[in-house]
XYZ file of C-alpha atoms in Angstrom:
223
model
C 0.000 0.000 0.000
C 2.855 2.374 0.831
C 4.528 1.696 -2.523
C 1.290 2.342 -4.375
C 0.806 5.528 -2.368
C 4.238 6.776 -3.375
C 3.514 6.014 -7.017
C 0.209 7.865 -6.827
C 1.894 10.863 -5.204
C 4.592 10.924 -7.875
C 1.917 10.606 -10.534
C 0.000 13.617 -9.156
C 3.138 15.795 -9.101
C 3.958 14.885 -12.715
C 0.429 15.638 -13.876
C 0.400 19.060 -12.248
C 3.772 19.992 -13.772
C 2.688 18.823 -17.233
C -0.549 20.819 -17.006
C 1.280 23.921 -15.830
C 3.770 23.573 -18.673
C 0.882 23.363 -21.135
C -0.702 26.464 -19.592
C 2.545 28.412 -20.008
C 2.897 27.184 -23.593
C -0.669 28.261 -24.372
C -0.138 31.681 -22.812
C 3.142 32.133 -24.698
C 1.479 31.194 -27.980
C -1.337 33.697 -27.434
C 1.098 36.489 -26.557
C 3.347 35.824 -29.549
C 0.449 35.484 -31.995
C -1.071 38.745 -30.733
C 2.303 40.463 -30.885
C 2.626 39.584 -34.559
C -0.263 41.975 -35.299
C 0.164 44.655 -32.633
C 3.928 45.140 -32.349
C 5.522 47.946 -34.386
C 7.760 47.059 -37.298
C 10.844 47.932 -35.277
C 10.077 45.153 -32.761
C 9.458 42.396 -35.308
C 13.126 41.394 -35.197
C 12.808 40.297 -31.565
C 9.602 38.442 -32.346
C 11.309 36.638 -35.229
C 14.095 35.591 -32.855
C 11.666 34.144 -30.306
C 9.652 32.349 -32.984
C 12.872 30.949 -34.433
C 13.599 29.369 -31.045
C 10.138 27.783 -31.090
C 10.785 26.412 -34.569
C 14.104 24.930 -33.443
C 12.364 23.320 -30.468
C 9.578 21.915 -32.635
C 11.967 20.570 -35.261
C 14.131 19.079 -32.495
C 11.063 17.118 -31.383
C 10.844 15.790 -34.973
C 7.805 17.837 -36.031
C 7.582 18.904 -39.667
C 7.246 22.555 -40.604
C 7.373 22.111 -44.368
C 3.605 22.539 -44.795
C 3.636 25.831 -42.886
C 6.577 27.075 -44.952
C 4.756 26.239 -48.177
C 1.733 28.148 -46.879
C 3.929 31.170 -46.204
C 5.426 31.034 -49.691
C 1.949 30.736 -51.215
C 0.744 33.754 -49.230
C 3.753 35.729 -50.408
C 3.179 34.719 -54.028
C -0.481 35.816 -53.861
C -0.071 38.979 -51.792
C 2.822 40.675 -53.598
C 1.155 40.743 -57.039
C -1.998 42.184 -55.459
C -0.009 44.906 -53.692
C 1.782 45.682 -56.925
C -1.473 45.979 -58.878
C -3.293 48.032 -56.233
C -0.570 50.186 -54.627
C 2.292 50.040 -57.086
C 5.937 49.198 -56.647
C 6.375 51.585 -53.722
C 4.252 49.461 -51.368
C 5.854 46.080 -52.100
C 7.810 46.142 -48.836
C 4.585 46.751 -46.931
C 3.121 43.644 -48.564
C 6.107 41.595 -47.429
C 5.642 42.849 -43.865
C 1.946 41.926 -43.934
C 2.741 38.381 -45.043
C 5.492 38.184 -42.431
C 3.083 39.207 -39.675
C 0.549 36.555 -40.715
C 3.280 33.903 -40.826
C 4.588 34.929 -37.396
C 1.037 34.708 -36.039
C 0.714 31.119 -37.301
C 4.063 29.875 -35.986
C 3.137 29.784 -32.259
C -0.002 27.789 -33.060
C 2.069 25.272 -35.012
C 4.478 24.964 -32.105
C 1.654 24.556 -29.604
C -0.093 21.817 -31.590
C 3.239 20.094 -32.229
C 4.419 20.043 -28.616
C 1.242 19.798 -26.505
C -1.356 17.043 -26.483
C -4.988 18.027 -27.102
C -6.147 16.564 -23.772
C -3.714 18.820 -21.885
C -4.833 21.874 -23.849
C -8.460 21.006 -23.128
C -7.709 20.665 -19.423
C -6.033 24.083 -19.311
C -8.815 25.755 -21.282
C -11.432 24.253 -18.962
C -10.019 26.393 -16.147
C -11.729 29.471 -17.578
C -14.075 28.174 -20.277
C -17.086 25.848 -20.263
C -16.125 22.225 -20.825
C -17.783 22.093 -24.266
C -15.935 25.158 -25.524
C -12.647 23.840 -24.197
C -13.263 20.511 -25.922
C -14.019 22.156 -29.280
C -10.936 24.397 -29.182
C -8.621 21.593 -28.055
C -10.011 19.236 -30.695
C -9.530 21.878 -33.399
C -5.900 22.393 -32.413
C -5.322 18.661 -32.284
C -6.780 18.258 -35.784
C -4.328 20.670 -37.421
C -1.526 18.135 -38.095
C -4.044 15.561 -39.327
C -5.786 17.992 -41.670
C -2.462 19.183 -43.071
C -1.605 15.587 -43.908
C -5.060 15.043 -45.440
C -4.666 18.182 -47.558
C -1.273 17.004 -48.766
C -2.667 13.602 -49.774
C -5.707 15.091 -51.543
C -3.471 17.524 -53.419
C -1.147 14.696 -54.535
C -4.079 12.548 -55.703
C -5.633 15.416 -57.673
C -2.289 16.142 -59.340
C -2.069 12.492 -60.394
C -5.554 12.830 -61.902
C -4.268 15.648 -64.082
C -5.737 18.666 -62.279
C -4.106 21.986 -63.172
C -3.065 22.785 -59.623
C 0.696 22.346 -59.801
C 2.792 25.336 -58.656
C 3.537 26.144 -62.297
C -0.136 25.923 -63.303
C -1.247 28.110 -60.392
C 0.770 30.994 -61.784
C -2.225 31.474 -64.052
C -5.182 32.886 -62.058
C -7.571 30.991 -64.336
C -6.544 27.755 -62.579
C -7.298 29.029 -59.063
C -10.981 27.919 -59.167
C -9.782 24.405 -59.980
C -7.709 24.435 -56.802
C -10.864 25.259 -54.842
C -12.916 22.515 -56.481
C -10.208 19.842 -56.344
C -8.582 20.523 -52.956
C -10.360 23.061 -50.765
C -13.863 21.616 -51.059
C -12.775 17.961 -50.499
C -10.797 19.067 -47.439
C -13.857 20.891 -46.042
C -16.027 17.829 -46.659
C -13.487 15.619 -44.911
C -13.344 18.068 -42.003
C -17.139 18.110 -41.645
C -17.221 14.306 -41.739
C -14.522 14.045 -39.088
C -16.252 16.662 -36.908
C -19.477 14.660 -37.043
C -17.621 11.497 -36.040
C -15.998 13.289 -33.086
C -19.349 14.712 -31.987
C -20.911 11.234 -32.134
C -18.028 9.746 -30.148
C -18.336 12.450 -27.486
C -22.109 11.925 -27.263
C -21.715 8.162 -26.842
C -19.290 8.820 -23.985
C -21.915 11.072 -22.325
C -19.735 14.154 -22.717
C -21.447 17.223 -21.285
C -23.494 15.355 -18.687
C -21.312 16.754 -15.873
C -20.073 20.312 -15.454
C -16.502 19.278 -14.577
C -15.432 16.278 -16.673
C -12.305 14.294 -15.882
C -9.202 14.522 -18.058
C -6.855 11.830 -19.325
C -3.767 11.799 -17.086
C -0.462 13.093 -18.449
C 1.189 9.728 -17.777
C -0.460 6.427 -16.956
C 0.634 4.770 -13.754
C 2.987 1.875 -14.389
C 1.805 -1.367 -12.918
């Protein structure tokens, strides 16, 4: 009994520390993402440095950032021509800064989803939010890596079918609607299907019947 009591005590300490670490990671992500939009241009260098440390940490934990980098390049390729057409050559640098701010706002979310488990995020969010809201937000964050992989697979399949959605083909704006029909809409349908499955699973587990649901422990007790 004494041995089991020591194990339980050690288990409780580990769970608290893991939850607190998740809370700090969530707070840091919110601060950095907000700073990407509200900080002046002169302070973006410091924000880039901090986000670079997060990227190094995420990559060190063997998480892929290639999809996020491709998204940033795509945003840059779409935004700069629009700035050139609307504002002229003199505002091109401003367009680069806008894309940079959006990319810096996305980086902390990538790091959070790559380093924290959804059940820990849901537990932290339940401190100040209703359990259902916390569950939805945590599930959405947890779905990001999965949906990125699904998008990559759908894109590859549509390219094999001959869709004009290759990077070279997308240089022509006439092919942009095909990207929506072949990739964006299937991804949305897959997301709706997965959301319905998650809602059904939560309902079958009687989620929402109690105001303070239990949370999966950070580490199962070794027998």
